[in-house]
Amino acid sequence: MTGRIVLAATPIGNPDDASARLRDAIAHADLIAAEDTRRLRDLARRLGVELTAELVAVHDHNEADRAVMLIDRARDGAAVLVVSDAGMPTVSDPGFRVVEAAAAGGVDVTVLPGPSAVLTALALSGLPTDRFCFEGFLPRKAGERARSLAALTSEPRTMVFFEAPHRLAESLAAMAEHWGHDRRAAVSRELTKTYEETRRGSLAELAAWALAEAPRGEIVVTVAGRPARAASMEELVAEALARVVAGERAKDAVADLAATGGVPRRELYAAVLSARAEGASGA
């Protein structure tokens, strides 16, 4: 670790998820930048690790200033460990400005991977995981939140959000209003803890549940992306004709488009032939 910045993921709930590398890093760091030093001390106690490092609080309000000091210490040879309260630093938590400054200053940065609430909730959601985006917390004010949701209306990827318990029902209802009441979603809370729970359903169903039950704890909301719109027969015919003009065989273009568009191949082929005939007679 000497002379570098080390970003380390900490448990998101269960301390037994701490890796051996994390324990070793906490025990041997010269300087630890923690989002909350009290929570770091508690984690070290739970892990049975003796803290000998200098501790410094690095949070949203002071990270820009503290980043310079951390980089200077690493450049002087110190082993600098950066941790957030839970999960991976920089992911909706402090750490980004430290990495940015390290990259600009030529200081080595490495990561001790580990627990992530984003990936854990995504895996539990039952929604597509091949493509996803993380959107953090929605704005608190209704107008700003509406603008953020409107900007994501056409997002095809699965979306992951953090949300506070007292705003959950309102946020789910707003999502349903903007994206459709039937849009699939999941709400995960207290991940890896004793009362871990994941609810799956439509946005409307989850909004009603949140309003009635007022769930507590740390919450992650996962929402399916916008479903792909099925192309009309006219659009498929037009694309097939364009591909034929570009040199592709009509049968090959039709076979491909029929498979992806979910229409009978014979029906599409007949429509393409009819359109070509009309085009020829019109010419």
PDB file of C-alpha atoms in Angstrom:
ATOM      1  CA  MET A   1       0.000   0.000   0.000  1.00  0.00           C
ATOM      2  CA  THR A   2       2.929   2.374   0.585  1.00  0.00           C
ATOM      3  CA  GLY A   3       2.824   5.588  -1.429  1.00  0.00           C
ATOM      4  CA  ARG A   4      -0.574   5.133  -2.986  1.00  0.00           C
ATOM      5  CA  ILE A   5      -4.279   5.778  -2.573  1.00  0.00           C
ATOM      6  CA  VAL A   6      -6.337   2.672  -1.807  1.00  0.00           C
ATOM      7  CA  LEU A   7     -10.129   2.732  -2.219  1.00  0.00           C
ATOM      8  CA  ALA A   8     -11.696   0.006  -0.104  1.00  0.00           C
ATOM      9  CA  ALA A   9     -15.249  -1.332  -0.114  1.00  0.00           C
ATOM     10  CA  THR A  10     -16.708  -1.824   3.354  1.00  0.00           C
ATOM     11  CA  PRO A  11     -19.646  -4.067   4.376  1.00  0.00           C
ATOM     12  CA  ILE A  12     -23.086  -2.697   3.522  1.00  0.00           C
ATOM     13  CA  GLY A  13     -24.652  -4.419   6.504  1.00  0.00           C
ATOM     14  CA  ASN A  14     -23.084  -7.671   7.633  1.00  0.00           C
ATOM     15  CA  PRO A  15     -19.526  -7.149   8.966  1.00  0.00           C
ATOM     16  CA  ASP A  16     -18.683 -10.747   8.041  1.00  0.00           C
ATOM     17  CA  ASP A  17     -18.615  -9.595   4.410  1.00  0.00           C
ATOM     18  CA  ALA A  18     -15.364  -7.735   5.100  1.00  0.00           C
ATOM     19  CA  SER A  19     -12.519  -9.219   3.095  1.00  0.00           C
ATOM     20  CA  ALA A  20      -9.169 -10.269   4.514  1.00  0.00           C
ATOM     21  CA  ARG A  21      -7.586  -7.549   2.380  1.00  0.00           C
ATOM     22  CA  LEU A  22      -9.803  -4.912   4.001  1.00  0.00           C
ATOM     23  CA  ARG A  23      -8.853  -6.075   7.492  1.00  0.00           C
ATOM     24  CA  ASP A  24      -5.173  -5.967   6.564  1.00  0.00           C
ATOM     25  CA  ALA A  25      -5.499  -2.527   4.957  1.00  0.00           C
ATOM     26  CA  ILE A  26      -7.206  -1.044   8.016  1.00  0.00           C
ATOM     27  CA  ALA A  27      -4.562  -2.535  10.288  1.00  0.00           C
ATOM     28  CA  HIS A  28      -1.562  -1.313   8.294  1.00  0.00           C
ATOM     29  CA  ALA A  29      -2.625   2.012   6.763  1.00  0.00           C
ATOM     30  CA  ASP A  30      -0.725   5.134   7.739  1.00  0.00           C
ATOM     31  CA  LEU A  31      -3.708   7.396   7.114  1.00  0.00           C
ATOM     32  CA  ILE A  32      -7.393   6.489   6.741  1.00  0.00           C
ATOM     33  CA  ALA A  33      -9.842   8.918   5.158  1.00  0.00           C
ATOM     34  CA  ALA A  34     -13.295   7.894   6.369  1.00  0.00           C
ATOM     35  CA  GLU A  35     -16.700   9.355   5.628  1.00  0.00           C
ATOM     36  CA  ASP A  36     -17.444   9.088   9.356  1.00  0.00           C
ATOM     37  CA  THR A  37     -14.525   8.237  11.635  1.00  0.00           C
ATOM     38  CA  ARG A  38     -16.880   7.004  14.360  1.00  0.00           C
ATOM     39  CA  ARG A  39     -18.341   4.399  12.028  1.00  0.00           C
ATOM     40  CA  LEU A  40     -14.864   3.349  10.970  1.00  0.00           C
ATOM     41  CA  ARG A  41     -13.860   2.851  14.602  1.00  0.00           C
ATOM     42  CA  ASP A  42     -16.974   0.751  15.134  1.00  0.00           C
ATOM     43  CA  LEU A  43     -16.192  -1.338  12.042  1.00  0.00           C
ATOM     44  CA  ALA A  44     -12.631  -1.933  13.201  1.00  0.00           C
ATOM     45  CA  ARG A  45     -13.937  -3.032  16.590  1.00  0.00           C
ATOM     46  CA  ARG A  46     -16.372  -5.456  14.981  1.00  0.00           C
ATOM     47  CA  LEU A  47     -13.607  -6.857  12.810  1.00  0.00           C
ATOM     48  CA  GLY A  48     -11.231  -7.195  15.739  1.00  0.00           C
ATOM     49  CA  VAL A  49      -8.678  -4.908  14.061  1.00  0.00           C
ATOM     50  CA  GLU A  50      -6.528  -2.511  16.081  1.00  0.00           C
ATOM     51  CA  LEU A  51      -6.508   0.981  14.614  1.00  0.00           C
ATOM     52  CA  THR A  52      -3.079   2.589  14.548  1.00  0.00           C
ATOM     53  CA  ALA A  53      -3.546   4.876  11.538  1.00  0.00           C
ATOM     54  CA  GLU A  54      -4.167   8.593  11.624  1.00  0.00           C
ATOM     55  CA  LEU A  55      -7.872   9.194  10.939  1.00  0.00           C
ATOM     56  CA  VAL A  56      -9.348  12.056   8.975  1.00  0.00           C
ATOM     57  CA  ALA A  57     -12.977  12.696   8.080  1.00  0.00           C
ATOM     58  CA  VAL A  58     -13.602  13.156   4.341  1.00  0.00           C
ATOM     59  CA  HIS A  59     -17.172  13.893   3.325  1.00  0.00           C
ATOM     60  CA  ASP A  60     -19.103  15.834   0.703  1.00  0.00           C
ATOM     61  CA  HIS A  61     -18.460  19.198   2.357  1.00  0.00           C
ATOM     62  CA  ASN A  62     -14.678  18.984   2.687  1.00  0.00           C
ATOM     63  CA  GLU A  63     -13.503  16.418   0.117  1.00  0.00           C
ATOM     64  CA  ALA A  64     -12.165  18.957  -2.383  1.00  0.00           C
ATOM     65  CA  ASP A  65      -9.891  20.481   0.274  1.00  0.00           C
ATOM     66  CA  ARG A  66      -8.881  17.211   1.911  1.00  0.00           C
ATOM     67  CA  ALA A  67      -8.044  15.585  -1.443  1.00  0.00           C
ATOM     68  CA  VAL A  68      -4.958  17.795  -1.805  1.00  0.00           C
ATOM     69  CA  MET A  69      -3.668  16.748   1.604  1.00  0.00           C
ATOM     70  CA  LEU A  70      -4.302  13.047   0.925  1.00  0.00           C
ATOM     71  CA  ILE A  71      -2.463  13.199  -2.389  1.00  0.00           C
ATOM     72  CA  ASP A  72       0.496  14.971  -0.795  1.00  0.00           C
ATOM     73  CA  ARG A  73       0.703  12.336   1.937  1.00  0.00           C
ATOM     74  CA  ALA A  74       0.596   9.505  -0.592  1.00  0.00           C
ATOM     75  CA  ARG A  75       3.257  11.226  -2.695  1.00  0.00           C
ATOM     76  CA  ASP A  76       5.432  11.393   0.431  1.00  0.00           C
ATOM     77  CA  GLY A  77       5.146   7.617   0.794  1.00  0.00           C
ATOM     78  CA  ALA A  78       2.171   7.165   3.123  1.00  0.00           C
ATOM     79  CA  ALA A  79      -0.290   4.312   2.736  1.00  0.00           C
ATOM     80  CA  VAL A  80      -3.603   6.202   2.388  1.00  0.00           C
ATOM     81  CA  LEU A  81      -6.819   4.231   2.733  1.00  0.00           C
ATOM     82  CA  VAL A  82     -10.149   5.766   1.617  1.00  0.00           C
ATOM     83  CA  VAL A  83     -13.399   4.230   2.889  1.00  0.00           C
ATOM     84  CA  SER A  84     -17.054   5.256   2.968  1.00  0.00           C
ATOM     85  CA  ASP A  85     -19.607   4.330   5.601  1.00  0.00           C
ATOM     86  CA  ALA A  86     -20.775   1.353   3.528  1.00  0.00           C
ATOM     87  CA  GLY A  87     -19.973  -0.042   0.113  1.00  0.00           C
ATOM     88  CA  MET A  88     -17.562   1.351  -2.457  1.00  0.00           C
ATOM     89  CA  PRO A  89     -16.189   4.898  -2.142  1.00  0.00           C
ATOM     90  CA  THR A  90     -17.060   7.199  -5.078  1.00  0.00           C
ATOM     91  CA  VAL A  91     -20.403   5.416  -5.720  1.00  0.00           C
ATOM     92  CA  SER A  92     -22.799   8.060  -4.360  1.00  0.00           C
ATOM     93  CA  ASP A  93     -20.204   8.536  -1.624  1.00  0.00           C
ATOM     94  CA  PRO A  94     -17.027  10.612  -1.187  1.00  0.00           C
ATOM     95  CA  GLY A  95     -13.899   9.515  -3.040  1.00  0.00           C
ATOM     96  CA  PHE A  96     -14.320  10.800  -6.572  1.00  0.00           C
ATOM     97  CA  ARG A  97     -12.418  14.049  -6.000  1.00  0.00           C
ATOM     98  CA  VAL A  98      -9.599  12.129  -4.334  1.00  0.00           C
ATOM     99  CA  VAL A  99      -9.246   9.833  -7.343  1.00  0.00           C
ATOM    100  CA  GLU A 100      -9.534  12.782  -9.712  1.00  0.00           C
ATOM    101  CA  ALA A 101      -6.736  14.606  -7.890  1.00  0.00           C
ATOM    102  CA  ALA A 102      -4.588  11.472  -7.736  1.00  0.00           C
ATOM    103  CA  ALA A 103      -4.955  10.879 -11.471  1.00  0.00           C
ATOM    104  CA  ALA A 104      -4.077  14.495 -12.218  1.00  0.00           C
ATOM    105  CA  GLY A 105      -1.095  14.376  -9.863  1.00  0.00           C
ATOM    106  CA  GLY A 106       0.294  11.068 -11.074  1.00  0.00           C
ATOM    107  CA  VAL A 107      -0.298   9.279  -7.765  1.00  0.00           C
ATOM    108  CA  ASP A 108      -1.035   5.559  -7.921  1.00  0.00           C
ATOM    109  CA  VAL A 109      -4.593   4.458  -7.059  1.00  0.00           C
ATOM    110  CA  THR A 110      -5.868   0.936  -6.498  1.00  0.00           C
ATOM    111  CA  VAL A 111      -9.093  -0.675  -5.267  1.00  0.00           C
ATOM    112  CA  LEU A 112      -9.923  -3.341  -2.726  1.00  0.00           C
ATOM    113  CA  PRO A 113     -13.234  -4.599  -4.185  1.00  0.00           C
ATOM    114  CA  GLY A 114     -16.074  -5.781  -2.049  1.00  0.00           C
ATOM    115  CA  PRO A 115     -19.744  -5.242  -1.121  1.00  0.00           C
ATOM    116  CA  SER A 116     -21.922  -3.004  -3.273  1.00  0.00           C
ATOM    117  CA  ALA A 117     -25.547  -2.142  -2.562  1.00  0.00           C
ATOM    118  CA  VAL A 118     -26.055  -1.295  -6.236  1.00  0.00           C
ATOM    119  CA  LEU A 119     -24.947  -4.674  -7.560  1.00  0.00           C
ATOM    120  CA  THR A 120     -26.581  -6.611  -4.720  1.00  0.00           C
ATOM    121  CA  ALA A 121     -29.972  -5.001  -5.340  1.00  0.00           C
ATOM    122  CA  LEU A 122     -29.605  -5.426  -9.096  1.00  0.00           C
ATOM    123  CA  ALA A 123     -28.926  -9.126  -8.691  1.00  0.00           C
ATOM    124  CA  LEU A 124     -31.959  -9.530  -6.415  1.00  0.00           C
ATOM    125  CA  SER A 125     -34.347  -7.498  -8.565  1.00  0.00           C
ATOM    126  CA  GLY A 126     -35.195 -10.140 -11.146  1.00  0.00           C
ATOM    127  CA  LEU A 127     -34.766  -7.454 -13.829  1.00  0.00           C
ATOM    128  CA  PRO A 128     -32.332  -7.518 -16.779  1.00  0.00           C
ATOM    129  CA  THR A 129     -28.732  -7.158 -15.633  1.00  0.00           C
ATOM    130  CA  ASP A 130     -26.903  -7.124 -18.964  1.00  0.00           C
ATOM    131  CA  ARG A 131     -27.203  -3.334 -19.201  1.00  0.00           C
ATOM    132  CA  PHE A 132     -27.940  -1.007 -16.292  1.00  0.00           C
ATOM    133  CA  CYS A 133     -27.285   2.505 -15.004  1.00  0.00           C
ATOM    134  CA  PHE A 134     -26.974   3.924 -11.500  1.00  0.00           C
ATOM    135  CA  GLU A 135     -28.833   7.191 -10.868  1.00  0.00           C
ATOM    136  CA  GLY A 136     -28.155   7.736  -7.152  1.00  0.00           C
ATOM    137  CA  PHE A 137     -30.766   9.700  -5.175  1.00  0.00           C
ATOM    138  CA  LEU A 138     -33.586  11.494  -6.943  1.00  0.00           C
ATOM    139  CA  PRO A 139     -33.887  15.240  -6.201  1.00  0.00           C
ATOM    140  CA  ARG A 140     -35.955  16.010  -3.110  1.00  0.00           C
ATOM    141  CA  LYS A 141     -38.006  18.823  -4.653  1.00  0.00           C
ATOM    142  CA  ALA A 142     -40.976  17.665  -6.718  1.00  0.00           C
ATOM    143  CA  GLY A 143     -40.180  19.872  -9.711  1.00  0.00           C
ATOM    144  CA  GLU A 144     -36.546  18.810  -9.937  1.00  0.00           C
ATOM    145  CA  ARG A 145     -37.518  15.179  -9.433  1.00  0.00           C
ATOM    146  CA  ALA A 146     -40.077  15.415 -12.246  1.00  0.00           C
ATOM    147  CA  ARG A 147     -37.433  16.796 -14.595  1.00  0.00           C
ATOM    148  CA  SER A 148     -35.021  13.999 -13.683  1.00  0.00           C
ATOM    149  CA  LEU A 149     -37.659  11.331 -14.289  1.00  0.00           C
ATOM    150  CA  ALA A 150     -38.698  12.922 -17.576  1.00  0.00           C
ATOM    151  CA  ALA A 151     -35.085  12.818 -18.758  1.00  0.00           C
ATOM    152  CA  LEU A 152     -35.043   9.058 -18.118  1.00  0.00           C
ATOM    153  CA  THR A 153     -38.310   8.318 -19.934  1.00  0.00           C
ATOM    154  CA  SER A 154     -36.552   6.725 -22.913  1.00  0.00           C
ATOM    155  CA  GLU A 155     -33.829   4.969 -20.892  1.00  0.00           C
ATOM    156  CA  PRO A 156     -33.739   1.317 -22.094  1.00  0.00           C
ATOM    157  CA  ARG A 157     -31.412   0.048 -19.367  1.00  0.00           C
ATOM    158  CA  THR A 158     -32.389  -1.184 -15.917  1.00  0.00           C
ATOM    159  CA  MET A 159     -32.093   1.767 -13.522  1.00  0.00           C
ATOM    160  CA  VAL A 160     -30.870   1.651  -9.917  1.00  0.00           C
ATOM    161  CA  PHE A 161     -31.685   4.374  -7.373  1.00  0.00           C
ATOM    162  CA  PHE A 162     -31.023   5.016  -3.703  1.00  0.00           C
ATOM    163  CA  GLU A 163     -33.928   6.435  -1.720  1.00  0.00           C
ATOM    164  CA  ALA A 164     -34.724   7.505   1.825  1.00  0.00           C
ATOM    165  CA  PRO A 165     -37.554   5.597   3.553  1.00  0.00           C
ATOM    166  CA  HIS A 166     -39.731   8.666   4.139  1.00  0.00           C
ATOM    167  CA  ARG A 167     -39.595   9.580   0.426  1.00  0.00           C
ATOM    168  CA  LEU A 168     -40.021   6.074  -0.997  1.00  0.00           C
ATOM    169  CA  ALA A 169     -43.794   6.040  -1.556  1.00  0.00           C
ATOM    170  CA  GLU A 170     -43.760   9.490  -3.130  1.00  0.00           C
ATOM    171  CA  SER A 171     -40.854   8.620  -5.425  1.00  0.00           C
ATOM    172  CA  LEU A 172     -42.413   5.334  -6.549  1.00  0.00           C
ATOM    173  CA  ALA A 173     -45.689   7.108  -7.295  1.00  0.00           C
ATOM    174  CA  ALA A 174     -43.831   9.735  -9.329  1.00  0.00           C
ATOM    175  CA  MET A 175     -42.019   7.002 -11.280  1.00  0.00           C
ATOM    176  CA  ALA A 176     -45.348   5.312 -12.007  1.00  0.00           C
ATOM    177  CA  GLU A 177     -46.811   8.586 -13.234  1.00  0.00           C
ATOM    178  CA  HIS A 178     -43.903   9.264 -15.594  1.00  0.00           C
ATOM    179  CA  TRP A 179     -43.062   5.749 -16.781  1.00  0.00           C
ATOM    180  CA  GLY A 180     -46.315   3.837 -16.475  1.00  0.00           C
ATOM    181  CA  HIS A 181     -48.035   2.117 -13.574  1.00  0.00           C
ATOM    182  CA  ASP A 182     -47.221  -1.333 -14.983  1.00  0.00           C
ATOM    183  CA  ARG A 183     -43.455  -0.793 -15.276  1.00  0.00           C
ATOM    184  CA  ARG A 184     -41.656  -3.592 -13.415  1.00  0.00           C
ATOM    185  CA  ALA A 185     -39.555  -2.678 -10.411  1.00  0.00           C
ATOM    186  CA  ALA A 186     -38.103  -3.953  -7.131  1.00  0.00           C
ATOM    187  CA  VAL A 187     -37.455  -2.404  -3.741  1.00  0.00           C
ATOM    188  CA  SER A 188     -34.652  -3.840  -1.614  1.00  0.00           C
ATOM    189  CA  ARG A 189     -34.019  -2.757   1.952  1.00  0.00           C
ATOM    190  CA  GLU A 190     -31.566  -3.603   4.724  1.00  0.00           C
ATOM    191  CA  LEU A 191     -29.393  -5.617   2.323  1.00  0.00           C
ATOM    192  CA  THR A 192     -27.262  -8.312   4.034  1.00  0.00           C
ATOM    193  CA  LYS A 193     -28.828  -7.431   7.406  1.00  0.00           C
ATOM    194  CA  THR A 194     -31.154  -9.444   9.617  1.00  0.00           C
ATOM    195  CA  TYR A 195     -34.362  -8.004   8.161  1.00  0.00           C
ATOM    196  CA  GLU A 196     -33.293  -7.937   4.514  1.00  0.00           C
ATOM    197  CA  GLU A 197     -36.291  -7.757   2.195  1.00  0.00           C
ATOM    198  CA  THR A 198     -36.889  -7.398  -1.543  1.00  0.00           C
ATOM    199  CA  ARG A 199     -40.334  -6.616  -2.939  1.00  0.00           C
ATOM    200  CA  ARG A 200     -40.999  -7.056  -6.663  1.00  0.00           C
ATOM    201  CA  GLY A 201     -43.962  -5.863  -8.694  1.00  0.00           C
ATOM    202  CA  SER A 202     -45.235  -2.983 -10.765  1.00  0.00           C
ATOM    203  CA  LEU A 203     -44.439   0.589  -9.793  1.00  0.00           C
ATOM    204  CA  ALA A 204     -48.089   1.107  -8.837  1.00  0.00           C
ATOM    205  CA  GLU A 205     -48.108  -1.986  -6.609  1.00  0.00           C
ATOM    206  CA  LEU A 206     -44.859  -1.015  -4.911  1.00  0.00           C
ATOM    207  CA  ALA A 207     -46.015   2.580  -4.387  1.00  0.00           C
ATOM    208  CA  ALA A 208     -49.187   1.324  -2.678  1.00  0.00           C
ATOM    209  CA  TRP A 209     -47.158  -1.063  -0.512  1.00  0.00           C
ATOM    210  CA  ALA A 210     -44.696   1.649   0.516  1.00  0.00           C
ATOM    211  CA  LEU A 211     -47.513   4.014   1.418  1.00  0.00           C
ATOM    212  CA  ALA A 212     -49.287   1.388   3.517  1.00  0.00           C
ATOM    213  CA  GLU A 213     -46.272  -0.233   5.182  1.00  0.00           C
ATOM    214  CA  ALA A 214     -43.817   2.698   5.469  1.00  0.00           C
ATOM    215  CA  PRO A 215     -40.756   0.422   5.222  1.00  0.00           C
ATOM    216  CA  ARG A 216     -37.651   1.444   7.107  1.00  0.00           C
ATOM    217  CA  GLY A 217     -33.934   1.026   6.591  1.00  0.00           C
ATOM    218  CA  GLU A 218     -31.515   1.693   3.761  1.00  0.00           C
ATOM    219  CA  ILE A 219     -33.354   1.308   0.471  1.00  0.00           C
ATOM    220  CA  VAL A 220     -32.409   0.594  -3.140  1.00  0.00           C
ATOM    221  CA  VAL A 221     -34.993   0.854  -5.933  1.00  0.00           C
ATOM    222  CA  THR A 222     -34.437  -1.013  -9.197  1.00  0.00           C
ATOM    223  CA  VAL A 223     -36.655  -0.203 -12.195  1.00  0.00           C
ATOM    224  CA  ALA A 224     -36.869  -1.873 -15.590  1.00  0.00           C
ATOM    225  CA  GLY A 225     -35.888   0.225 -18.576  1.00  0.00           C
ATOM    226  CA  ARG A 226     -38.345   1.314 -21.235  1.00  0.00           C
ATOM    227  CA  PRO A 227     -39.560  -1.708 -23.217  1.00  0.00           C
ATOM    228  CA  ALA A 228     -38.507  -1.765 -26.845  1.00  0.00           C
ATOM    229  CA  ARG A 229     -41.337  -0.620 -29.089  1.00  0.00           C
ATOM    230  CA  ALA A 230     -42.371  -3.197 -31.653  1.00  0.00           C
ATOM    231  CA  ALA A 231     -41.820  -1.916 -35.180  1.00  0.00           C
ATOM    232  CA  SER A 232     -44.888  -1.656 -37.398  1.00  0.00           C
ATOM    233  CA  MET A 233     -45.221  -3.689 -40.603  1.00  0.00           C
ATOM    234  CA  GLU A 234     -44.748  -0.502 -42.618  1.00  0.00           C
ATOM    235  CA  GLU A 235     -41.475   0.239 -40.810  1.00  0.00           C
ATOM    236  CA  LEU A 236     -40.228  -3.309 -41.338  1.00  0.00           C
ATOM    237  CA  VAL A 237     -41.083  -3.173 -45.051  1.00  0.00           C
ATOM    238  CA  ALA A 238     -39.306   0.167 -45.418  1.00  0.00           C
ATOM    239  CA  GLU A 239     -36.184  -1.161 -43.695  1.00  0.00           C
ATOM    240  CA  ALA A 240     -36.231  -4.326 -45.818  1.00  0.00           C
ATOM    241  CA  LEU A 241     -36.462  -2.279 -49.022  1.00  0.00           C
ATOM    242  CA  ALA A 242     -33.592  -0.075 -47.893  1.00  0.00           C
ATOM    243  CA  ARG A 243     -31.431  -3.116 -47.250  1.00  0.00           C
ATOM    244  CA  VAL A 244     -32.309  -4.549 -50.662  1.00  0.00           C
ATOM    245  CA  VAL A 245     -31.311  -1.286 -52.303  1.00  0.00           C
ATOM    246  CA  ALA A 246     -28.020  -1.503 -50.394  1.00  0.00           C
ATOM    247  CA  GLY A 247     -27.355  -4.887 -52.014  1.00  0.00           C
ATOM    248  CA  GLU A 248     -28.812  -7.447 -49.587  1.00  0.00           C
ATOM    249  CA  ARG A 249     -31.000 -10.267 -50.859  1.00  0.00           C
ATOM    250  CA  ALA A 250     -34.660  -9.674 -50.112  1.00  0.00           C
ATOM    251  CA  LYS A 251     -35.122 -13.123 -48.541  1.00  0.00           C
ATOM    252  CA  ASP A 252     -32.163 -12.581 -46.201  1.00  0.00           C
ATOM    253  CA  ALA A 253     -33.341  -9.139 -45.125  1.00  0.00           C
ATOM    254  CA  VAL A 254     -36.885 -10.399 -44.578  1.00  0.00           C
ATOM    255  CA  ALA A 255     -35.742 -13.429 -42.568  1.00  0.00           C
ATOM    256  CA  ASP A 256     -33.683 -11.216 -40.236  1.00  0.00           C
ATOM    257  CA  LEU A 257     -36.332  -8.523 -39.785  1.00  0.00           C
ATOM    258  CA  ALA A 258     -39.141 -11.035 -39.284  1.00  0.00           C
ATOM    259  CA  ALA A 259     -37.168 -12.696 -36.476  1.00  0.00           C
ATOM    260  CA  THR A 260     -36.287  -9.452 -34.688  1.00  0.00           C
ATOM    261  CA  GLY A 261     -39.664  -7.815 -35.337  1.00  0.00           C
ATOM    262  CA  GLY A 262     -41.732 -10.808 -34.252  1.00  0.00           C
ATOM    263  CA  VAL A 263     -43.843 -11.009 -37.429  1.00  0.00           C
ATOM    264  CA  PRO A 264     -44.494 -13.978 -39.758  1.00  0.00           C
ATOM    265  CA  ARG A 265     -41.780 -14.200 -42.403  1.00  0.00           C
ATOM    266  CA  ARG A 266     -44.204 -15.031 -45.223  1.00  0.00           C
ATOM    267  CA  GLU A 267     -46.404 -12.051 -44.364  1.00  0.00           C
ATOM    268  CA  LEU A 268     -43.461  -9.664 -44.329  1.00  0.00           C
ATOM    269  CA  TYR A 269     -42.034 -11.108 -47.554  1.00  0.00           C
ATOM    270  CA  ALA A 270     -45.389 -10.703 -49.320  1.00  0.00           C
ATOM    271  CA  ALA A 271     -45.602  -7.106 -48.127  1.00  0.00           C
ATOM    272  CA  VAL A 272     -42.080  -6.395 -49.380  1.00  0.00           C
ATOM    273  CA  LEU A 273     -42.846  -7.899 -52.795  1.00  0.00           C
ATOM    274  CA  SER A 274     -46.056  -5.879 -52.984  1.00  0.00           C
ATOM    275  CA  ALA A 275     -44.221  -2.673 -52.109  1.00  0.00           C
ATOM    276  CA  ARG A 276     -41.519  -3.360 -54.684  1.00  0.00           C
ATOM    277  CA  ALA A 277     -44.180  -3.996 -57.325  1.00  0.00           C
ATOM    278  CA  GLU A 278     -45.981  -0.780 -56.462  1.00  0.00           C
ATOM    279  CA  GLY A 279     -42.695   1.076 -56.613  1.00  0.00           C
ATOM    280  CA  ALA A 280     -41.861  -0.388 -60.003  1.00  0.00           C
ATOM    281  CA  SER A 281     -45.304   0.415 -61.456  1.00  0.00           C
ATOM    282  CA  GLY A 282     -45.147   3.919 -60.018  1.00  0.00           C
ATOM    283  CA  ALA A 283     -41.759   4.449 -61.625  1.00  0.00           C
TER     284      ALA A 283
END
